[in-house]
Short mmCIF file of the C-alpha atoms (twelve columns), coordinates in Angstrom:
data_MODEL
# 
_entry.id   MODEL 
# 
loop_
_atom_site.group_PDB 
_atom_site.id 
_atom_site.type_symbol 
_atom_site.label_atom_id 
_atom_site.label_alt_id 
_atom_site.label_comp_id 
_atom_site.label_asym_id 
_atom_site.label_seq_id 
_atom_site.Cartn_x 
_atom_site.Cartn_y 
_atom_site.Cartn_z 
_atom_site.pdbx_PDB_model_num 
ATOM 1   C CA . MET A 1   0.403   -1.765  19.414  1 
ATOM 2   C CA . ALA A 2   2.454   0.558   17.224  1 
ATOM 3   C CA . GLU A 3   6.067   0.872   18.399  1 
ATOM 4   C CA . ILE A 4   9.469   1.965   17.104  1 
ATOM 5   C CA . PHE A 5   12.303  -0.588  17.129  1 
ATOM 6   C CA . GLU A 6   16.035  -0.030  16.679  1 
ATOM 7   C CA . LEU A 7   18.742  -1.866  14.741  1 
ATOM 8   C CA . SER A 8   22.354  -0.781  15.223  1 
ATOM 9   C CA . ASN A 9   25.747  -2.176  14.257  1 
ATOM 10  C CA . GLY A 10  27.981  0.633   15.468  1 
ATOM 11  C CA . THR A 11  28.027  2.410   12.103  1 
ATOM 12  C CA . ILE A 12  24.379  2.522   11.032  1 
ATOM 13  C CA . THR A 13  21.485  2.999   13.445  1 
ATOM 14  C CA . VAL A 14  18.023  2.626   11.965  1 
ATOM 15  C CA . LYS A 15  14.645  2.995   13.664  1 
ATOM 16  C CA . ILE A 16  11.715  1.104   12.167  1 
ATOM 17  C CA . SER A 17  8.077   0.880   13.219  1 
ATOM 18  C CA . ASN A 18  5.626   -1.981  12.903  1 
ATOM 19  C CA . TRP A 19  3.134   0.655   11.681  1 
ATOM 20  C CA . GLY A 20  3.551   0.364   7.923   1 
ATOM 21  C CA . ALA A 21  6.953   -1.364  8.348   1 
ATOM 22  C CA . THR A 22  8.229   2.217   8.318   1 
ATOM 23  C CA . ILE A 23  11.805  3.511   8.566   1 
ATOM 24  C CA . THR A 24  11.503  6.573   10.842  1 
ATOM 25  C CA . SER A 25  15.201  7.408   11.295  1 
ATOM 26  C CA . LEU A 26  18.516  6.310   9.792   1 
ATOM 27  C CA . LEU A 27  21.798  7.589   11.207  1 
ATOM 28  C CA . VAL A 28  24.965  7.318   9.102   1 
ATOM 29  C CA . PRO A 29  28.363  9.029   9.429   1 
ATOM 30  C CA . ASP A 30  30.147  11.144  6.851   1 
ATOM 31  C CA . SER A 31  33.887  10.776  6.152   1 
ATOM 32  C CA . LYS A 32  34.731  12.898  9.216   1 
ATOM 33  C CA . GLY A 33  32.519  10.779  11.481  1 
ATOM 34  C CA . ASN A 34  29.719  13.355  11.687  1 
ATOM 35  C CA . VAL A 35  26.461  11.456  12.057  1 
ATOM 36  C CA . ALA A 36  23.220  12.672  10.451  1 
ATOM 37  C CA . ASP A 37  19.693  11.316  10.172  1 
ATOM 38  C CA . VAL A 38  19.261  11.000  6.398   1 
ATOM 39  C CA . VAL A 39  15.538  10.159  6.136   1 
ATOM 40  C CA . LEU A 40  12.507  12.430  6.419   1 
ATOM 41  C CA . GLY A 41  9.966   11.537  9.091   1 
ATOM 42  C CA . PHE A 42  8.471   12.237  12.501  1 
ATOM 43  C CA . ASP A 43  9.817   11.926  16.058  1 
ATOM 44  C CA . THR A 44  6.917   9.765   17.264  1 
ATOM 45  C CA . ILE A 45  4.601   7.227   15.680  1 
ATOM 46  C CA . ASP A 46  1.433   9.304   16.190  1 
ATOM 47  C CA . PRO A 47  1.677   11.513  13.053  1 
ATOM 48  C CA . TYR A 48  2.128   8.388   10.909  1 
ATOM 49  C CA . MET A 49  -0.971  6.840   12.466  1 
ATOM 50  C CA . ARG A 50  -2.928  10.061  11.946  1 
ATOM 51  C CA . GLY A 51  -2.136  9.911   8.228   1 
ATOM 52  C CA . GLU A 52  0.055   13.031  8.207   1 
ATOM 53  C CA . ALA A 53  2.946   11.384  6.342   1 
ATOM 54  C CA . PRO A 54  3.099   11.617  2.539   1 
ATOM 55  C CA . TYR A 55  4.284   7.971   2.616   1 
ATOM 56  C CA . PHE A 56  7.433   8.762   4.639   1 
ATOM 57  C CA . GLY A 57  9.605   5.649   5.016   1 
ATOM 58  C CA . CYS A 58  6.862   3.034   4.690   1 
ATOM 59  C CA . ILE A 59  6.230   -0.071  2.604   1 
ATOM 60  C CA . VAL A 60  3.384   0.522   0.152   1 
ATOM 61  C CA . GLY A 61  1.141   -2.132  -1.411  1 
ATOM 62  C CA . ARG A 62  -0.609  -4.352  -2.398  1 
ATOM 63  C CA . VAL A 63  0.395   -2.516  -5.580  1 
ATOM 64  C CA . ALA A 64  2.775   0.440   -5.392  1 
ATOM 65  C CA . ASN A 65  2.303   3.488   -7.587  1 
ATOM 66  C CA . ARG A 66  -0.714  4.225   -9.787  1 
ATOM 67  C CA . ILE A 67  -3.315  1.982   -11.392 1 
ATOM 68  C CA . ARG A 68  -5.236  3.807   -14.110 1 
ATOM 69  C CA . ASP A 69  -8.832  4.634   -13.098 1 
ATOM 70  C CA . GLY A 70  -8.465  2.169   -10.197 1 
ATOM 71  C CA . LYS A 71  -9.531  -0.712  -12.450 1 
ATOM 72  C CA . PHE A 72  -8.041  -3.901  -13.820 1 
ATOM 73  C CA . THR A 73  -9.257  -7.209  -15.220 1 
ATOM 74  C CA . LEU A 74  -7.702  -10.522 -14.214 1 
ATOM 75  C CA . ASN A 75  -8.899  -13.928 -15.448 1 
ATOM 76  C CA . GLY A 76  -12.010 -12.281 -16.898 1 
ATOM 77  C CA . VAL A 77  -13.028 -10.584 -13.629 1 
ATOM 78  C CA . GLN A 78  -12.991 -6.796  -13.383 1 
ATOM 79  C CA . TYR A 79  -11.780 -5.341  -10.077 1 
ATOM 80  C CA . SER A 80  -12.393 -1.797  -8.841  1 
ATOM 81  C CA . LEU A 81  -10.056 -0.128  -6.352  1 
ATOM 82  C CA . PRO A 82  -10.429 3.023   -4.234  1 
ATOM 83  C CA . ILE A 83  -9.619  6.221   -6.179  1 
ATOM 84  C CA . ASN A 84  -7.202  8.289   -4.064  1 
ATOM 85  C CA . ASN A 85  -4.959  10.176  -6.503  1 
ATOM 86  C CA . GLY A 86  -6.760  12.166  -9.187  1 
ATOM 87  C CA . PRO A 87  -8.707  9.584   -11.204 1 
ATOM 88  C CA . ASN A 88  -6.347  6.757   -10.193 1 
ATOM 89  C CA . SER A 89  -5.625  4.360   -7.345  1 
ATOM 90  C CA . LEU A 90  -2.246  4.990   -5.663  1 
ATOM 91  C CA . HIS A 91  -0.086  2.812   -3.375  1 
ATOM 92  C CA . GLY A 92  -2.713  0.185   -2.562  1 
ATOM 93  C CA . GLY A 93  -5.689  2.480   -1.932  1 
ATOM 94  C CA . ILE A 94  -7.071  4.400   1.023   1 
ATOM 95  C CA . THR A 95  -5.711  1.984   3.627   1 
ATOM 96  C CA . GLY A 96  -2.636  0.483   2.003   1 
ATOM 97  C CA . TYR A 97  0.069   -1.501  3.790   1 
ATOM 98  C CA . ASP A 98  1.608   1.771   4.987   1 
ATOM 99  C CA . LYS A 99  -1.467  2.398   7.178   1 
ATOM 100 C CA . VAL A 100 -1.772  -0.950  8.954   1 
ATOM 101 C CA . LEU A 101 -0.109  -2.613  11.919  1 
ATOM 102 C CA . TRP A 102 2.331   -5.375  10.977  1 
ATOM 103 C CA . GLU A 103 3.176   -8.216  13.359  1 
ATOM 104 C CA . VAL A 104 6.737   -8.326  14.692  1 
ATOM 105 C CA . ALA A 105 7.727   -11.904 13.878  1 
ATOM 106 C CA . GLU A 106 11.378  -11.666 14.931  1 
ATOM 107 C CA . HIS A 107 13.762  -9.030  16.307  1 
ATOM 108 C CA . SER A 108 17.407  -10.047 16.548  1 
ATOM 109 C CA . LYS A 109 20.147  -7.911  18.083  1 
ATOM 110 C CA . GLY A 110 22.866  -10.472 17.346  1 
ATOM 111 C CA . GLU A 111 25.791  -10.343 14.949  1 
ATOM 112 C CA . ILE A 112 23.447  -9.366  12.089  1 
ATOM 113 C CA . PRO A 113 20.809  -7.121  13.679  1 
ATOM 114 C CA . SER A 114 17.441  -7.662  11.986  1 
ATOM 115 C CA . ILE A 115 13.698  -7.312  12.359  1 
ATOM 116 C CA . THR A 116 10.988  -9.216  10.474  1 
ATOM 117 C CA . PHE A 117 7.438   -7.928  10.056  1 
ATOM 118 C CA . LYS A 118 4.469   -9.953  8.824   1 
ATOM 119 C CA . TYR A 119 1.117   -8.862  7.469   1 
ATOM 120 C CA . HIS A 120 -1.838  -10.906 6.244   1 
ATOM 121 C CA . SER A 121 -3.810  -9.114  3.544   1 
ATOM 122 C CA . LYS A 122 -7.358  -10.425 3.124   1 
ATOM 123 C CA . ASP A 123 -9.327  -11.199 -0.018  1 
ATOM 124 C CA . GLY A 124 -11.155 -8.024  -1.067  1 
ATOM 125 C CA . GLU A 125 -8.962  -5.701  1.005   1 
ATOM 126 C CA . GLU A 126 -8.929  -2.345  -0.834  1 
ATOM 127 C CA . GLY A 127 -10.588 -4.168  -3.736  1 
ATOM 128 C CA . TYR A 128 -7.764  -6.634  -4.440  1 
ATOM 129 C CA . PRO A 129 -8.436  -10.355 -4.994  1 
ATOM 130 C CA . GLY A 130 -7.190  -13.158 -2.772  1 
ATOM 131 C CA . ASN A 131 -5.451  -13.592 0.566   1 
ATOM 132 C CA . VAL A 132 -1.763  -12.672 0.605   1 
ATOM 133 C CA . SER A 133 0.868   -13.339 3.308   1 
ATOM 134 C CA . ILE A 134 3.633   -10.751 3.347   1 
ATOM 135 C CA . THR A 135 6.951   -10.620 5.203   1 
ATOM 136 C CA . ALA A 136 9.464   -7.778  5.273   1 
ATOM 137 C CA . THR A 137 12.884  -8.220  6.882   1 
ATOM 138 C CA . TYR A 138 15.248  -5.320  7.507   1 
ATOM 139 C CA . SER A 139 18.817  -6.284  8.430   1 
ATOM 140 C CA . LEU A 140 22.264  -4.713  8.847   1 
ATOM 141 C CA . HIS A 141 24.353  -7.257  6.949   1 
ATOM 142 C CA . SER A 142 27.610  -5.352  6.982   1 
ATOM 143 C CA . PRO A 143 28.858  -2.186  8.712   1 
ATOM 144 C CA . ASN A 144 27.647  0.054   5.855   1 
ATOM 145 C CA . THR A 145 24.634  -1.829  4.493   1 
ATOM 146 C CA . LEU A 146 20.906  -1.966  5.175   1 
ATOM 147 C CA . LYS A 147 19.076  -4.801  3.435   1 
ATOM 148 C CA . LEU A 148 15.323  -5.145  2.929   1 
ATOM 149 C CA . GLU A 149 13.814  -8.434  1.791   1 
ATOM 150 C CA . MET A 150 10.111  -8.371  0.913   1 
ATOM 151 C CA . GLU A 151 8.248   -11.589 0.174   1 
ATOM 152 C CA . ALA A 152 4.591   -12.241 -0.534  1 
ATOM 153 C CA . VAL A 153 2.659   -15.435 -1.227  1 
ATOM 154 C CA . ALA A 154 -0.685  -15.470 -3.030  1 
ATOM 155 C CA . GLU A 155 -2.748  -17.988 -1.078  1 
ATOM 156 C CA . ASN A 156 -5.929  -18.633 -3.040  1 
ATOM 157 C CA . LYS A 157 -6.359  -16.346 -6.086  1 
ATOM 158 C CA . PRO A 158 -4.105  -14.779 -8.701  1 
ATOM 159 C CA . THR A 159 -3.433  -11.164 -7.730  1 
ATOM 160 C CA . PRO A 160 -1.169  -8.280  -8.672  1 
ATOM 161 C CA . ILE A 161 1.593   -7.688  -6.101  1 
ATOM 162 C CA . SER A 162 4.195   -4.939  -6.303  1 
ATOM 163 C CA . LEU A 163 5.588   -3.583  -3.043  1 
ATOM 164 C CA . ALA A 164 7.811   -0.524  -2.702  1 
ATOM 165 C CA . GLN A 165 9.863   1.091   0.062   1 
ATOM 166 C CA . HIS A 166 8.989   4.787   0.107   1 
ATOM 167 C CA . THR A 167 11.769  6.442   2.150   1 
ATOM 168 C CA . TYR A 168 12.544  10.083  1.375   1 
ATOM 169 C CA . TRP A 169 16.337  10.497  1.419   1 
ATOM 170 C CA . ASN A 170 18.383  13.607  2.126   1 
ATOM 171 C CA . LEU A 171 22.022  12.588  2.531   1 
ATOM 172 C CA . ALA A 172 22.974  16.003  3.942   1 
ATOM 173 C CA . GLY A 173 20.549  15.335  6.807   1 
ATOM 174 C CA . HIS A 174 16.761  15.264  6.923   1 
ATOM 175 C CA . ASN A 175 16.592  18.939  7.971   1 
ATOM 176 C CA . SER A 176 19.010  20.260  5.329   1 
ATOM 177 C CA . GLY A 177 16.499  21.625  2.850   1 
ATOM 178 C CA . SER A 178 16.539  20.962  -0.875  1 
ATOM 179 C CA . ILE A 179 18.061  17.842  -2.485  1 
ATOM 180 C CA . LEU A 180 18.528  19.619  -5.827  1 
ATOM 181 C CA . ASP A 181 22.311  19.823  -5.238  1 
ATOM 182 C CA . HIS A 182 22.542  16.044  -4.734  1 
ATOM 183 C CA . THR A 183 23.831  14.152  -7.753  1 
ATOM 184 C CA . ALA A 184 22.241  10.968  -9.078  1 
ATOM 185 C CA . GLN A 185 23.339  8.265   -11.450 1 
ATOM 186 C CA . ILE A 186 20.604  5.838   -12.524 1 
ATOM 187 C CA . TRP A 187 21.421  2.573   -14.264 1 
ATOM 188 C CA . ALA A 188 18.627  2.949   -16.811 1 
ATOM 189 C CA . GLU A 189 18.673  3.748   -20.525 1 
ATOM 190 C CA . HIS A 190 14.857  3.855   -20.730 1 
ATOM 191 C CA . MET A 191 11.887  5.242   -18.829 1 
ATOM 192 C CA . THR A 192 8.101   5.060   -19.024 1 
ATOM 193 C CA . PRO A 193 6.594   8.429   -20.050 1 
ATOM 194 C CA . LEU A 194 3.448   9.646   -18.297 1 
ATOM 195 C CA . ASP A 195 -0.037  10.737  -19.258 1 
ATOM 196 C CA . PRO A 196 -1.440  13.956  -17.709 1 
ATOM 197 C CA . THR A 197 -2.569  12.015  -14.585 1 
ATOM 198 C CA . SER A 198 0.961   10.600  -13.959 1 
ATOM 199 C CA . VAL A 199 0.167   7.077   -15.192 1 
ATOM 200 C CA . PRO A 200 2.546   5.555   -17.773 1 
ATOM 201 C CA . THR A 201 1.262   5.767   -21.349 1 
ATOM 202 C CA . GLY A 202 2.471   2.217   -22.032 1 
ATOM 203 C CA . GLU A 203 5.482   3.356   -24.058 1 
ATOM 204 C CA . ILE A 204 9.096   2.657   -23.112 1 
ATOM 205 C CA . ILE A 205 11.395  5.388   -24.442 1 
ATOM 206 C CA . PRO A 206 15.165  6.108   -24.355 1 
ATOM 207 C CA . VAL A 207 16.358  8.738   -21.863 1 
ATOM 208 C CA . LYS A 208 19.231  9.834   -24.122 1 
ATOM 209 C CA . ASP A 209 19.400  13.575  -24.857 1 
ATOM 210 C CA . SER A 210 16.600  14.344  -22.391 1 
ATOM 211 C CA . PRO A 211 16.411  15.777  -18.845 1 
ATOM 212 C CA . PHE A 212 15.696  12.190  -17.727 1 
ATOM 213 C CA . ASP A 213 19.187  10.975  -18.669 1 
ATOM 214 C CA . PHE A 214 21.076  10.069  -15.492 1 
ATOM 215 C CA . THR A 215 23.226  7.369   -17.127 1 
ATOM 216 C CA . THR A 216 26.144  9.492   -15.940 1 
ATOM 217 C CA . GLU A 217 26.246  11.318  -12.606 1 
ATOM 218 C CA . TYR A 218 24.200  14.524  -12.827 1 
ATOM 219 C CA . LYS A 219 23.008  17.167  -10.416 1 
ATOM 220 C CA . ILE A 220 19.306  16.524  -9.733  1 
ATOM 221 C CA . GLY A 221 18.410  20.203  -9.988  1 
ATOM 222 C CA . ALA A 222 20.345  20.916  -13.180 1 
ATOM 223 C CA . ARG A 223 17.482  20.137  -15.596 1 
ATOM 224 C CA . ILE A 224 14.493  19.778  -13.282 1 
ATOM 225 C CA . ASP A 225 12.924  22.965  -14.644 1 
ATOM 226 C CA . LYS A 226 12.528  21.111  -17.964 1 
ATOM 227 C CA . VAL A 227 10.415  18.453  -16.200 1 
ATOM 228 C CA . PRO A 228 6.963   19.914  -15.439 1 
ATOM 229 C CA . GLY A 229 6.276   19.432  -11.716 1 
ATOM 230 C CA . GLY A 230 9.625   17.731  -11.081 1 
ATOM 231 C CA . TYR A 231 10.759  14.100  -11.327 1 
ATOM 232 C CA . ASP A 232 8.140   11.457  -10.512 1 
ATOM 233 C CA . HIS A 233 8.935   8.856   -13.138 1 
ATOM 234 C CA . ASN A 234 9.605   5.136   -13.491 1 
ATOM 235 C CA . TYR A 235 13.006  4.154   -14.824 1 
ATOM 236 C CA . VAL A 236 13.622  0.823   -16.577 1 
ATOM 237 C CA . LEU A 237 16.610  -0.702  -14.765 1 
ATOM 238 C CA . ASP A 238 18.318  -2.172  -17.808 1 
ATOM 239 C CA . LEU A 239 21.992  -1.184  -17.395 1 
ATOM 240 C CA . GLY A 240 23.240  -2.347  -14.026 1 
ATOM 241 C CA . GLU A 241 25.806  -5.070  -13.572 1 
ATOM 242 C CA . GLU A 242 24.344  -7.971  -11.612 1 
ATOM 243 C CA . ILE A 243 25.943  -9.259  -8.423  1 
ATOM 244 C CA . ASN A 244 24.334  -12.046 -6.364  1 
ATOM 245 C CA . GLY A 245 21.067  -11.662 -8.288  1 
ATOM 246 C CA . LEU A 246 20.832  -7.912  -7.643  1 
ATOM 247 C CA . LYS A 247 21.530  -5.134  -10.131 1 
ATOM 248 C CA . ARG A 248 22.716  -1.658  -9.430  1 
ATOM 249 C CA . ALA A 249 19.843  0.822   -9.620  1 
ATOM 250 C CA . VAL A 250 21.099  4.217   -8.492  1 
ATOM 251 C CA . LYS A 251 23.925  6.114   -6.868  1 
ATOM 252 C CA . LEU A 252 22.894  9.175   -4.860  1 
ATOM 253 C CA . LYS A 253 25.515  11.605  -3.549  1 
ATOM 254 C CA . ASP A 254 25.415  14.713  -1.396  1 
ATOM 255 C CA . PRO A 255 28.382  16.926  -2.304  1 
ATOM 256 C CA . SER A 256 28.261  18.918  0.962   1 
ATOM 257 C CA . SER A 257 28.830  15.934  3.281   1 
ATOM 258 C CA . GLY A 258 30.290  13.455  0.785   1 
ATOM 259 C CA . ARG A 259 27.732  10.825  1.826   1 
ATOM 260 C CA . VAL A 260 26.879  8.327   -0.909  1 
ATOM 261 C CA . LEU A 261 24.038  5.819   -1.188  1 
ATOM 262 C CA . ASN A 262 24.233  3.003   -3.729  1 
ATOM 263 C CA . LEU A 263 21.034  1.009   -4.145  1 
ATOM 264 C CA . TRP A 264 20.910  -2.541  -5.509  1 
ATOM 265 C CA . THR A 265 17.696  -4.412  -6.330  1 
ATOM 266 C CA . ASN A 266 16.089  -7.284  -8.228  1 
ATOM 267 C CA . ALA A 267 13.069  -5.159  -9.253  1 
ATOM 268 C CA . PRO A 268 12.590  -4.179  -12.923 1 
ATOM 269 C CA . GLY A 269 11.861  -0.496  -12.320 1 
ATOM 270 C CA . MET A 270 12.493  2.437   -9.994  1 
ATOM 271 C CA . GLN A 271 10.341  5.485   -9.327  1 
ATOM 272 C CA . PHE A 272 12.601  8.515   -9.048  1 
ATOM 273 C CA . TYR A 273 10.561  11.073  -7.101  1 
ATOM 274 C CA . THR A 274 11.783  14.471  -5.944  1 
ATOM 275 C CA . ALA A 275 9.152   15.126  -3.228  1 
ATOM 276 C CA . ASN A 276 7.271   17.562  -5.436  1 
ATOM 277 C CA . TYR A 277 4.095   17.375  -3.353  1 
ATOM 278 C CA . VAL A 278 5.697   17.834  0.085   1 
ATOM 279 C CA . ASP A 279 4.561   21.241  1.277   1 
ATOM 280 C CA . GLY A 280 5.436   22.462  4.761   1 
ATOM 281 C CA . VAL A 281 5.227   19.167  6.667   1 
ATOM 282 C CA . ALA A 282 6.319   19.555  10.319  1 
ATOM 283 C CA . GLY A 283 8.862   16.775  10.800  1 
ATOM 284 C CA . LYS A 284 11.530  15.622  13.255  1 
ATOM 285 C CA . SER A 285 13.195  18.013  15.697  1 
ATOM 286 C CA . GLY A 286 11.207  21.013  14.488  1 
ATOM 287 C CA . ALA A 287 12.212  20.615  10.830  1 
ATOM 288 C CA . ILE A 288 9.717   21.854  8.239   1 
ATOM 289 C CA . TYR A 289 9.915   19.780  5.074   1 
ATOM 290 C CA . GLN A 290 9.261   21.744  1.907   1 
ATOM 291 C CA . LYS A 291 9.012   20.735  -1.751  1 
ATOM 292 C CA . GLN A 292 12.041  18.765  -2.968  1 
ATOM 293 C CA . SER A 293 13.524  18.357  0.513   1 
ATOM 294 C CA . GLY A 294 13.968  14.622  -0.103  1 
ATOM 295 C CA . VAL A 295 14.237  12.129  -2.944  1 
ATOM 296 C CA . CYS A 296 12.540  8.720   -3.156  1 
ATOM 297 C CA . LEU A 297 14.214  5.763   -4.863  1 
ATOM 298 C CA . GLU A 298 11.302  3.325   -5.048  1 
ATOM 299 C CA . THR A 299 12.303  0.100   -6.777  1 
ATOM 300 C CA . GLN A 300 9.132   -1.525  -8.065  1 
ATOM 301 C CA . GLY A 301 7.184   -3.287  -10.771 1 
ATOM 302 C CA . PHE A 302 6.240   -0.795  -13.475 1 
ATOM 303 C CA . PRO A 303 3.292   1.449   -12.532 1 
ATOM 304 C CA . ASN A 304 -0.064  0.282   -13.990 1 
ATOM 305 C CA . ALA A 305 1.654   -2.930  -15.166 1 
ATOM 306 C CA . ILE A 306 -1.565  -4.857  -14.471 1 
ATOM 307 C CA . ASN A 307 -3.141  -2.955  -17.409 1 
ATOM 308 C CA . GLU A 308 -0.106  -2.956  -19.716 1 
ATOM 309 C CA . PRO A 309 0.689   -6.307  -21.384 1 
ATOM 310 C CA . LYS A 310 4.070   -4.980  -22.617 1 
ATOM 311 C CA . PHE A 311 5.266   -4.267  -19.060 1 
ATOM 312 C CA . PRO A 312 6.783   -7.059  -16.917 1 
ATOM 313 C CA . SER A 313 3.902   -8.920  -15.250 1 
ATOM 314 C CA . ILE A 314 3.172   -8.261  -11.575 1 
ATOM 315 C CA . VAL A 315 0.605   -11.087 -11.291 1 
ATOM 316 C CA . VAL A 316 1.391   -13.683 -8.622  1 
ATOM 317 C CA . ARG A 317 -0.539  -16.962 -8.775  1 
ATOM 318 C CA . PRO A 318 -1.502  -19.177 -5.826  1 
ATOM 319 C CA . GLY A 319 1.554   -20.924 -4.409  1 
ATOM 320 C CA . GLU A 320 3.971   -18.569 -6.188  1 
ATOM 321 C CA . LYS A 321 6.210   -16.257 -4.202  1 
ATOM 322 C CA . TYR A 322 6.847   -12.603 -4.927  1 
ATOM 323 C CA . ASN A 323 10.368  -11.579 -3.936  1 
ATOM 324 C CA . HIS A 324 11.753  -8.040  -3.888  1 
ATOM 325 C CA . THR A 325 15.145  -7.264  -2.357  1 
ATOM 326 C CA . MET A 326 16.804  -3.884  -1.844  1 
ATOM 327 C CA . VAL A 327 20.343  -3.295  -0.571  1 
ATOM 328 C CA . PHE A 328 21.233  0.233   0.572   1 
ATOM 329 C CA . GLU A 329 25.008  0.640   0.642   1 
ATOM 330 C CA . PHE A 330 26.403  3.757   2.344   1 
ATOM 331 C CA . SER A 331 29.855  5.214   1.734   1 
ATOM 332 C CA . ASN A 332 31.675  8.534   1.486   1 
ATOM 333 C CA . GLU A 333 33.413  10.399  -1.317  1 
ATOM 334 C CA . SER A 334 35.247  13.686  -1.033  1 
# 
């Protein structure tokens, strides 16, 4: 049965559902102690189950992002996936991991509050080969930190695996309108340009002297009009210092509240998405979410990597373990 569970450590309170391993609410204080819910979503689980969420807060897979024409070949076998985004397959297909019930394996309210979800993905599910066992653990490791550890084991066939956490952030509060005044700094000197259907062309190009350059802190809205449709692009995380096996991916800041989110990851890429397709979604507490009312920071394998030999491989072979960790670190700056 789909439920919503809570983790709290006195500073951060996060609500997470076993439907799609979805973050539905995340309360954090600003420097004055004012608490706001900084993620877009719904008050109850029903709208998620009815498919009304444009991937609010969930884990997507078996392969996040787009696969060109919904096709790939692995070990000489061609696989066809459901087409659900223009001519392409997006976020695992029609019924991806965001639209299934995960098992609650453990829920601890101790010193480090945590919850672990498990899902068993079957051979042929949404067209993908092989059985895969997946676990996702959310934990509050320190007063200001939410950690997500995603693991997946390919059981009997090689298969592409690339999971992503698809929360829409608005550090001013989920009901605060546009995120175009937020600033972002992305630890990436390169990005993967897109074809007209939003699939990477296969090139890796420098961001320097372009509206995609966030190597220094920049207002998200400052150059967005030079990016047709808005930001929905994969950044190559090639700049961040590494600490404990994780590199810094992005710093997001809301100037109105001073809230800051720093994200650390071990993934090679990050989709920077400014909610360009959100259009009048009725969300929590009567909020209506419009275009660019949130920003997604989806660390990931590169989109369409299964069809691009130059991109880091996302193939996991039987007995191998896929591991993807994200650390969300909250703070305040005046």
